[in-house]
Amino acid sequence: MKKAGKFVAAVFVAGSAALAGPLWAAECAADITGTDTMQFDKKVMSVSASCKEFKVTIKHSGKLPRNAMGHNWVLTKTADMQGVANDGIAAGLNNDYVKVGDSRVIAHTKVIGAGETDTITIPLSKLKAGESYTYFCSFPGHSSIMKGVLQVNK
């Protein structure tokens, strides 16, 4: 069984005796890839509530440019996702298909094309364990397929 988190070796010193043992560190960063077939490589992402921030890096592994098959990563509460996606279409590519000043958007990357990456950092103070969050690509027509769940673990 694979445990979540990174394995970190630690050495504890008690007097003159050293005890070695594993520690499990919280996973506070994640990578996600979008393809030319309108797919994310992850349907679920998770972050520990003990993290101070969550860093997300999106990569576009396809061959098409951002204006033809661009992808971004947008995070909202699940209940807000469809409205944000609809309003994003009108915002256009120059605004990364995210309505300017939309308070429902917790975080978003820029729209990227083939071979590009973008990274964002989200303060965990914006997220709560137990809340339902959805991430998605807001490029027109993508949000119905390119979406997943972000879990905040206690």
mmCIF file with all atom_site columns, C-alpha atoms in Angstrom:
data_model
loop_
_atom_site.group_PDB
_atom_site.id
_atom_site.type_symbol
_atom_site.label_atom_id
_atom_site.label_alt_id
_atom_site.label_comp_id
_atom_site.label_asym_id
_atom_site.label_entity_id
_atom_site.label_seq_id
_atom_site.pdbx_PDB_ins_code
_atom_site.Cartn_x
_atom_site.Cartn_y
_atom_site.Cartn_z
_atom_site.occupancy
_atom_site.B_iso_or_equiv
_atom_site.pdbx_formal_charge
_atom_site.auth_seq_id
_atom_site.auth_comp_id
_atom_site.auth_asym_id
_atom_site.auth_atom_id
_atom_site.pdbx_PDB_model_num
ATOM 1   C CA . MET A 1 1   ? 0.000   0.000  0.000   1.00 0.00 ? 1   MET A CA 1
ATOM 2   C CA . LYS A 1 2   ? 1.446   3.360  -0.992  1.00 0.00 ? 2   LYS A CA 1
ATOM 3   C CA . LYS A 1 3   ? 1.175   6.120  1.580   1.00 0.00 ? 3   LYS A CA 1
ATOM 4   C CA . ALA A 1 4   ? 0.468   9.704  0.586   1.00 0.00 ? 4   ALA A CA 1
ATOM 5   C CA . GLY A 1 5   ? 3.257   12.193 1.055   1.00 0.00 ? 5   GLY A CA 1
ATOM 6   C CA . LYS A 1 6   ? 6.981   12.197 0.608   1.00 0.00 ? 6   LYS A CA 1
ATOM 7   C CA . PHE A 1 7   ? 9.272   9.918  2.537   1.00 0.00 ? 7   PHE A CA 1
ATOM 8   C CA . VAL A 1 8   ? 11.748  11.872 4.601   1.00 0.00 ? 8   VAL A CA 1
ATOM 9   C CA . ALA A 1 9   ? 14.515  10.173 6.528   1.00 0.00 ? 9   ALA A CA 1
ATOM 10  C CA . ALA A 1 10  ? 15.248  11.664 9.917   1.00 0.00 ? 10  ALA A CA 1
ATOM 11  C CA . VAL A 1 11  ? 17.789  10.981 12.591  1.00 0.00 ? 11  VAL A CA 1
ATOM 12  C CA . PHE A 1 12  ? 16.881  11.559 16.222  1.00 0.00 ? 12  PHE A CA 1
ATOM 13  C CA . VAL A 1 13  ? 19.707  11.885 18.712  1.00 0.00 ? 13  VAL A CA 1
ATOM 14  C CA . ALA A 1 14  ? 19.080  10.999 22.350  1.00 0.00 ? 14  ALA A CA 1
ATOM 15  C CA . GLY A 1 15  ? 22.268  11.387 24.333  1.00 0.00 ? 15  GLY A CA 1
ATOM 16  C CA . SER A 1 16  ? 24.875  9.363  22.487  1.00 0.00 ? 16  SER A CA 1
ATOM 17  C CA . ALA A 1 17  ? 22.433  6.964  20.796  1.00 0.00 ? 17  ALA A CA 1
ATOM 18  C CA . ALA A 1 18  ? 21.081  7.790  17.335  1.00 0.00 ? 18  ALA A CA 1
ATOM 19  C CA . LEU A 1 19  ? 17.754  6.383  16.209  1.00 0.00 ? 19  LEU A CA 1
ATOM 20  C CA . ALA A 1 20  ? 16.885  6.499  12.506  1.00 0.00 ? 20  ALA A CA 1
ATOM 21  C CA . GLY A 1 21  ? 13.301  6.406  11.318  1.00 0.00 ? 21  GLY A CA 1
ATOM 22  C CA . PRO A 1 22  ? 10.909  7.600  8.619   1.00 0.00 ? 22  PRO A CA 1
ATOM 23  C CA . LEU A 1 23  ? 8.752   10.698 8.784   1.00 0.00 ? 23  LEU A CA 1
ATOM 24  C CA . TRP A 1 24  ? 5.882   11.466 6.425   1.00 0.00 ? 24  TRP A CA 1
ATOM 25  C CA . ALA A 1 25  ? 5.870   15.059 5.213   1.00 0.00 ? 25  ALA A CA 1
ATOM 26  C CA . ALA A 1 26  ? 2.724   16.724 3.918   1.00 0.00 ? 26  ALA A CA 1
ATOM 27  C CA . GLU A 1 27  ? 2.449   16.977 0.130   1.00 0.00 ? 27  GLU A CA 1
ATOM 28  C CA . CYS A 1 28  ? 2.126   20.703 -0.566  1.00 0.00 ? 28  CYS A CA 1
ATOM 29  C CA . ALA A 1 29  ? 2.699   20.709 -4.344  1.00 0.00 ? 29  ALA A CA 1
ATOM 30  C CA . ALA A 1 30  ? 1.304   18.899 -7.370  1.00 0.00 ? 30  ALA A CA 1
ATOM 31  C CA . ASP A 1 31  ? 1.853   18.691 -11.109 1.00 0.00 ? 31  ASP A CA 1
ATOM 32  C CA . ILE A 1 32  ? -0.911  18.175 -13.657 1.00 0.00 ? 32  ILE A CA 1
ATOM 33  C CA . THR A 1 33  ? -0.707  17.723 -17.428 1.00 0.00 ? 33  THR A CA 1
ATOM 34  C CA . GLY A 1 34  ? -3.222  18.641 -20.133 1.00 0.00 ? 34  GLY A CA 1
ATOM 35  C CA . THR A 1 35  ? -3.221  17.026 -23.582 1.00 0.00 ? 35  THR A CA 1
ATOM 36  C CA . ASP A 1 36  ? -4.422  17.765 -27.113 1.00 0.00 ? 36  ASP A CA 1
ATOM 37  C CA . THR A 1 37  ? -7.266  15.300 -26.441 1.00 0.00 ? 37  THR A CA 1
ATOM 38  C CA . MET A 1 38  ? -8.755  17.578 -23.767 1.00 0.00 ? 38  MET A CA 1
ATOM 39  C CA . GLN A 1 39  ? -7.707  15.449 -20.813 1.00 0.00 ? 39  GLN A CA 1
ATOM 40  C CA . PHE A 1 40  ? -6.015  16.130 -17.495 1.00 0.00 ? 40  PHE A CA 1
ATOM 41  C CA . ASP A 1 41  ? -3.795  13.311 -16.254 1.00 0.00 ? 41  ASP A CA 1
ATOM 42  C CA . LYS A 1 42  ? -5.343  13.577 -12.769 1.00 0.00 ? 42  LYS A CA 1
ATOM 43  C CA . LYS A 1 43  ? -8.993  13.403 -11.721 1.00 0.00 ? 43  LYS A CA 1
ATOM 44  C CA . VAL A 1 44  ? -8.214  13.948 -8.029  1.00 0.00 ? 44  VAL A CA 1
ATOM 45  C CA . MET A 1 45  ? -5.592  16.112 -6.366  1.00 0.00 ? 45  MET A CA 1
ATOM 46  C CA . SER A 1 46  ? -5.088  16.470 -2.637  1.00 0.00 ? 46  SER A CA 1
ATOM 47  C CA . VAL A 1 47  ? -3.322  18.773 -0.233  1.00 0.00 ? 47  VAL A CA 1
ATOM 48  C CA . SER A 1 48  ? -2.815  18.547 3.489   1.00 0.00 ? 48  SER A CA 1
ATOM 49  C CA . ALA A 1 49  ? -4.515  21.189 5.620   1.00 0.00 ? 49  ALA A CA 1
ATOM 50  C CA . SER A 1 50  ? -1.185  21.392 7.485   1.00 0.00 ? 50  SER A CA 1
ATOM 51  C CA . CYS A 1 51  ? 0.475   23.020 4.445   1.00 0.00 ? 51  CYS A CA 1
ATOM 52  C CA . LYS A 1 52  ? 0.869   26.790 4.456   1.00 0.00 ? 52  LYS A CA 1
ATOM 53  C CA . GLU A 1 53  ? 0.419   26.901 0.680   1.00 0.00 ? 53  GLU A CA 1
ATOM 54  C CA . PHE A 1 54  ? -0.325  24.596 -2.246  1.00 0.00 ? 54  PHE A CA 1
ATOM 55  C CA . LYS A 1 55  ? 1.743   24.919 -5.402  1.00 0.00 ? 55  LYS A CA 1
ATOM 56  C CA . VAL A 1 56  ? 0.220   23.663 -8.669  1.00 0.00 ? 56  VAL A CA 1
ATOM 57  C CA . THR A 1 57  ? 2.173   23.354 -11.906 1.00 0.00 ? 57  THR A CA 1
ATOM 58  C CA . ILE A 1 58  ? 0.293   22.715 -15.143 1.00 0.00 ? 58  ILE A CA 1
ATOM 59  C CA . LYS A 1 59  ? 2.041   21.393 -18.238 1.00 0.00 ? 59  LYS A CA 1
ATOM 60  C CA . HIS A 1 60  ? 0.684   21.134 -21.785 1.00 0.00 ? 60  HIS A CA 1
ATOM 61  C CA . SER A 1 61  ? 2.025   17.937 -23.341 1.00 0.00 ? 61  SER A CA 1
ATOM 62  C CA . GLY A 1 62  ? 0.347   18.381 -26.729 1.00 0.00 ? 62  GLY A CA 1
ATOM 63  C CA . LYS A 1 63  ? 1.441   20.008 -29.975 1.00 0.00 ? 63  LYS A CA 1
ATOM 64  C CA . LEU A 1 64  ? -1.305  22.606 -30.490 1.00 0.00 ? 64  LEU A CA 1
ATOM 65  C CA . PRO A 1 65  ? -0.966  26.323 -29.634 1.00 0.00 ? 65  PRO A CA 1
ATOM 66  C CA . ARG A 1 66  ? -2.829  28.053 -26.805 1.00 0.00 ? 66  ARG A CA 1
ATOM 67  C CA . ASN A 1 67  ? -5.349  29.727 -29.141 1.00 0.00 ? 67  ASN A CA 1
ATOM 68  C CA . ALA A 1 68  ? -6.399  26.348 -30.645 1.00 0.00 ? 68  ALA A CA 1
ATOM 69  C CA . MET A 1 69  ? -6.123  23.928 -27.693 1.00 0.00 ? 69  MET A CA 1
ATOM 70  C CA . GLY A 1 70  ? -5.020  25.956 -24.700 1.00 0.00 ? 70  GLY A CA 1
ATOM 71  C CA . HIS A 1 71  ? -5.389  24.749 -21.146 1.00 0.00 ? 71  HIS A CA 1
ATOM 72  C CA . ASN A 1 72  ? -5.457  26.398 -17.749 1.00 0.00 ? 72  ASN A CA 1
ATOM 73  C CA . TRP A 1 73  ? -6.164  25.231 -14.217 1.00 0.00 ? 73  TRP A CA 1
ATOM 74  C CA . VAL A 1 74  ? -8.985  27.044 -12.428 1.00 0.00 ? 74  VAL A CA 1
ATOM 75  C CA . LEU A 1 75  ? -10.045 26.287 -8.849  1.00 0.00 ? 75  LEU A CA 1
ATOM 76  C CA . THR A 1 76  ? -13.490 27.073 -7.431  1.00 0.00 ? 76  THR A CA 1
ATOM 77  C CA . LYS A 1 77  ? -15.918 25.679 -4.926  1.00 0.00 ? 77  LYS A CA 1
ATOM 78  C CA . THR A 1 78  ? -17.784 22.924 -6.742  1.00 0.00 ? 78  THR A CA 1
ATOM 79  C CA . ALA A 1 79  ? -21.069 24.869 -6.607  1.00 0.00 ? 79  ALA A CA 1
ATOM 80  C CA . ASP A 1 80  ? -19.429 27.813 -8.440  1.00 0.00 ? 80  ASP A CA 1
ATOM 81  C CA . MET A 1 81  ? -17.705 25.865 -11.221 1.00 0.00 ? 81  MET A CA 1
ATOM 82  C CA . GLN A 1 82  ? -20.327 26.066 -13.975 1.00 0.00 ? 82  GLN A CA 1
ATOM 83  C CA . GLY A 1 83  ? -20.996 29.774 -13.499 1.00 0.00 ? 83  GLY A CA 1
ATOM 84  C CA . VAL A 1 84  ? -17.277 30.563 -13.530 1.00 0.00 ? 84  VAL A CA 1
ATOM 85  C CA . ALA A 1 85  ? -16.793 28.466 -16.673 1.00 0.00 ? 85  ALA A CA 1
ATOM 86  C CA . ASN A 1 86  ? -19.710 30.190 -18.434 1.00 0.00 ? 86  ASN A CA 1
ATOM 87  C CA . ASP A 1 87  ? -18.522 33.686 -17.476 1.00 0.00 ? 87  ASP A CA 1
ATOM 88  C CA . GLY A 1 88  ? -14.967 32.799 -18.473 1.00 0.00 ? 88  GLY A CA 1
ATOM 89  C CA . ILE A 1 89  ? -15.908 32.195 -22.091 1.00 0.00 ? 89  ILE A CA 1
ATOM 90  C CA . ALA A 1 90  ? -16.980 35.824 -22.468 1.00 0.00 ? 90  ALA A CA 1
ATOM 91  C CA . ALA A 1 91  ? -13.755 36.987 -20.782 1.00 0.00 ? 91  ALA A CA 1
ATOM 92  C CA . GLY A 1 92  ? -11.728 35.684 -23.717 1.00 0.00 ? 92  GLY A CA 1
ATOM 93  C CA . LEU A 1 93  ? -8.237  34.339 -24.235 1.00 0.00 ? 93  LEU A CA 1
ATOM 94  C CA . ASN A 1 94  ? -6.525  37.591 -23.244 1.00 0.00 ? 94  ASN A CA 1
ATOM 95  C CA . ASN A 1 95  ? -8.032  37.132 -19.758 1.00 0.00 ? 95  ASN A CA 1
ATOM 96  C CA . ASP A 1 96  ? -7.243  33.388 -19.675 1.00 0.00 ? 96  ASP A CA 1
ATOM 97  C CA . TYR A 1 97  ? -10.983 32.641 -19.978 1.00 0.00 ? 97  TYR A CA 1
ATOM 98  C CA . VAL A 1 98  ? -11.506 33.867 -16.420 1.00 0.00 ? 98  VAL A CA 1
ATOM 99  C CA . LYS A 1 99  ? -13.795 36.827 -15.723 1.00 0.00 ? 99  LYS A CA 1
ATOM 100 C CA . VAL A 1 100 ? -11.689 39.665 -14.332 1.00 0.00 ? 100 VAL A CA 1
ATOM 101 C CA . GLY A 1 101 ? -12.257 40.121 -10.602 1.00 0.00 ? 101 GLY A CA 1
ATOM 102 C CA . ASP A 1 102 ? -14.449 37.024 -10.242 1.00 0.00 ? 102 ASP A CA 1
ATOM 103 C CA . SER A 1 103 ? -14.545 36.413 -6.472  1.00 0.00 ? 103 SER A CA 1
ATOM 104 C CA . ARG A 1 104 ? -15.714 32.815 -7.044  1.00 0.00 ? 104 ARG A CA 1
ATOM 105 C CA . VAL A 1 105 ? -12.289 31.967 -8.500  1.00 0.00 ? 105 VAL A CA 1
ATOM 106 C CA . ILE A 1 106 ? -9.939  30.805 -5.762  1.00 0.00 ? 106 ILE A CA 1
ATOM 107 C CA . ALA A 1 107 ? -6.947  30.556 -8.098  1.00 0.00 ? 107 ALA A CA 1
ATOM 108 C CA . HIS A 1 108 ? -6.079  30.072 -11.750 1.00 0.00 ? 108 HIS A CA 1
ATOM 109 C CA . THR A 1 109 ? -3.117  29.685 -14.046 1.00 0.00 ? 109 THR A CA 1
ATOM 110 C CA . LYS A 1 110 ? -2.701  31.384 -17.389 1.00 0.00 ? 110 LYS A CA 1
ATOM 111 C CA . VAL A 1 111 ? -3.798  29.557 -20.544 1.00 0.00 ? 111 VAL A CA 1
ATOM 112 C CA . ILE A 1 112 ? -0.845  27.646 -21.964 1.00 0.00 ? 112 ILE A CA 1
ATOM 113 C CA . GLY A 1 113 ? -0.155  25.891 -25.258 1.00 0.00 ? 113 GLY A CA 1
ATOM 114 C CA . ALA A 1 114 ? 2.094   23.078 -26.479 1.00 0.00 ? 114 ALA A CA 1
ATOM 115 C CA . GLY A 1 115 ? 5.188   22.543 -24.365 1.00 0.00 ? 115 GLY A CA 1
ATOM 116 C CA . GLU A 1 116 ? 4.415   25.373 -21.951 1.00 0.00 ? 116 GLU A CA 1
ATOM 117 C CA . THR A 1 117 ? 4.006   25.297 -18.177 1.00 0.00 ? 117 THR A CA 1
ATOM 118 C CA . ASP A 1 118 ? 2.636   27.659 -15.552 1.00 0.00 ? 118 ASP A CA 1
ATOM 119 C CA . THR A 1 119 ? 2.740   27.504 -11.766 1.00 0.00 ? 119 THR A CA 1
ATOM 120 C CA . ILE A 1 120 ? 0.543   29.103 -9.123  1.00 0.00 ? 120 ILE A CA 1
ATOM 121 C CA . THR A 1 121 ? 0.707   29.112 -5.355  1.00 0.00 ? 121 THR A CA 1
ATOM 122 C CA . ILE A 1 122 ? -2.496  29.064 -3.313  1.00 0.00 ? 122 ILE A CA 1
ATOM 123 C CA . PRO A 1 123 ? -2.418  30.073 0.359   1.00 0.00 ? 123 PRO A CA 1
ATOM 124 C CA . LEU A 1 124 ? -4.114  27.284 2.338   1.00 0.00 ? 124 LEU A CA 1
ATOM 125 C CA . SER A 1 125 ? -5.949  29.992 4.254   1.00 0.00 ? 125 SER A CA 1
ATOM 126 C CA . LYS A 1 126 ? -8.231  30.168 1.162   1.00 0.00 ? 126 LYS A CA 1
ATOM 127 C CA . LEU A 1 127 ? -9.215  26.488 1.526   1.00 0.00 ? 127 LEU A CA 1
ATOM 128 C CA . LYS A 1 128 ? -11.020 24.458 4.186   1.00 0.00 ? 128 LYS A CA 1
ATOM 129 C CA . ALA A 1 129 ? -10.997 20.744 4.921   1.00 0.00 ? 129 ALA A CA 1
ATOM 130 C CA . GLY A 1 130 ? -14.408 19.259 4.168   1.00 0.00 ? 130 GLY A CA 1
ATOM 131 C CA . GLU A 1 131 ? -15.320 21.847 1.518   1.00 0.00 ? 131 GLU A CA 1
ATOM 132 C CA . SER A 1 132 ? -16.024 20.597 -2.025  1.00 0.00 ? 132 SER A CA 1
ATOM 133 C CA . TYR A 1 133 ? -13.594 22.054 -4.605  1.00 0.00 ? 133 TYR A CA 1
ATOM 134 C CA . THR A 1 134 ? -13.411 21.477 -8.337  1.00 0.00 ? 134 THR A CA 1
ATOM 135 C CA . TYR A 1 135 ? -10.552 22.329 -10.676 1.00 0.00 ? 135 TYR A CA 1
ATOM 136 C CA . PHE A 1 136 ? -11.109 22.613 -14.400 1.00 0.00 ? 136 PHE A CA 1
ATOM 137 C CA . CYS A 1 137 ? -9.891  24.061 -17.686 1.00 0.00 ? 137 CYS A CA 1
ATOM 138 C CA . SER A 1 138 ? -11.954 27.111 -18.632 1.00 0.00 ? 138 SER A CA 1
ATOM 139 C CA . PHE A 1 139 ? -10.978 27.122 -22.330 1.00 0.00 ? 139 PHE A CA 1
ATOM 140 C CA . PRO A 1 140 ? -14.320 27.102 -24.215 1.00 0.00 ? 140 PRO A CA 1
ATOM 141 C CA . GLY A 1 141 ? -15.791 23.606 -24.369 1.00 0.00 ? 141 GLY A CA 1
ATOM 142 C CA . HIS A 1 142 ? -13.177 22.012 -22.109 1.00 0.00 ? 142 HIS A CA 1
ATOM 143 C CA . SER A 1 143 ? -14.709 22.277 -18.624 1.00 0.00 ? 143 SER A CA 1
ATOM 144 C CA . SER A 1 144 ? -17.208 19.453 -19.100 1.00 0.00 ? 144 SER A CA 1
ATOM 145 C CA . ILE A 1 145 ? -14.350 16.963 -19.650 1.00 0.00 ? 145 ILE A CA 1
ATOM 146 C CA . MET A 1 146 ? -11.239 18.567 -18.155 1.00 0.00 ? 146 MET A CA 1
ATOM 147 C CA . LYS A 1 147 ? -12.093 18.702 -14.500 1.00 0.00 ? 147 LYS A CA 1
ATOM 148 C CA . GLY A 1 148 ? -11.335 17.040 -11.216 1.00 0.00 ? 148 GLY A CA 1
ATOM 149 C CA . VAL A 1 149 ? -11.658 17.267 -7.455  1.00 0.00 ? 149 VAL A CA 1
ATOM 150 C CA . LEU A 1 150 ? -9.280  18.964 -5.054  1.00 0.00 ? 150 LEU A CA 1
ATOM 151 C CA . GLN A 1 151 ? -9.385  17.420 -1.598  1.00 0.00 ? 151 GLN A CA 1
ATOM 152 C CA . VAL A 1 152 ? -8.108  19.241 1.466   1.00 0.00 ? 152 VAL A CA 1
ATOM 153 C CA . ASN A 1 153 ? -7.091  16.562 3.959   1.00 0.00 ? 153 ASN A CA 1
ATOM 154 C CA . LYS A 1 154 ? -7.047  17.165 7.701   1.00 0.00 ? 154 LYS A CA 1
#
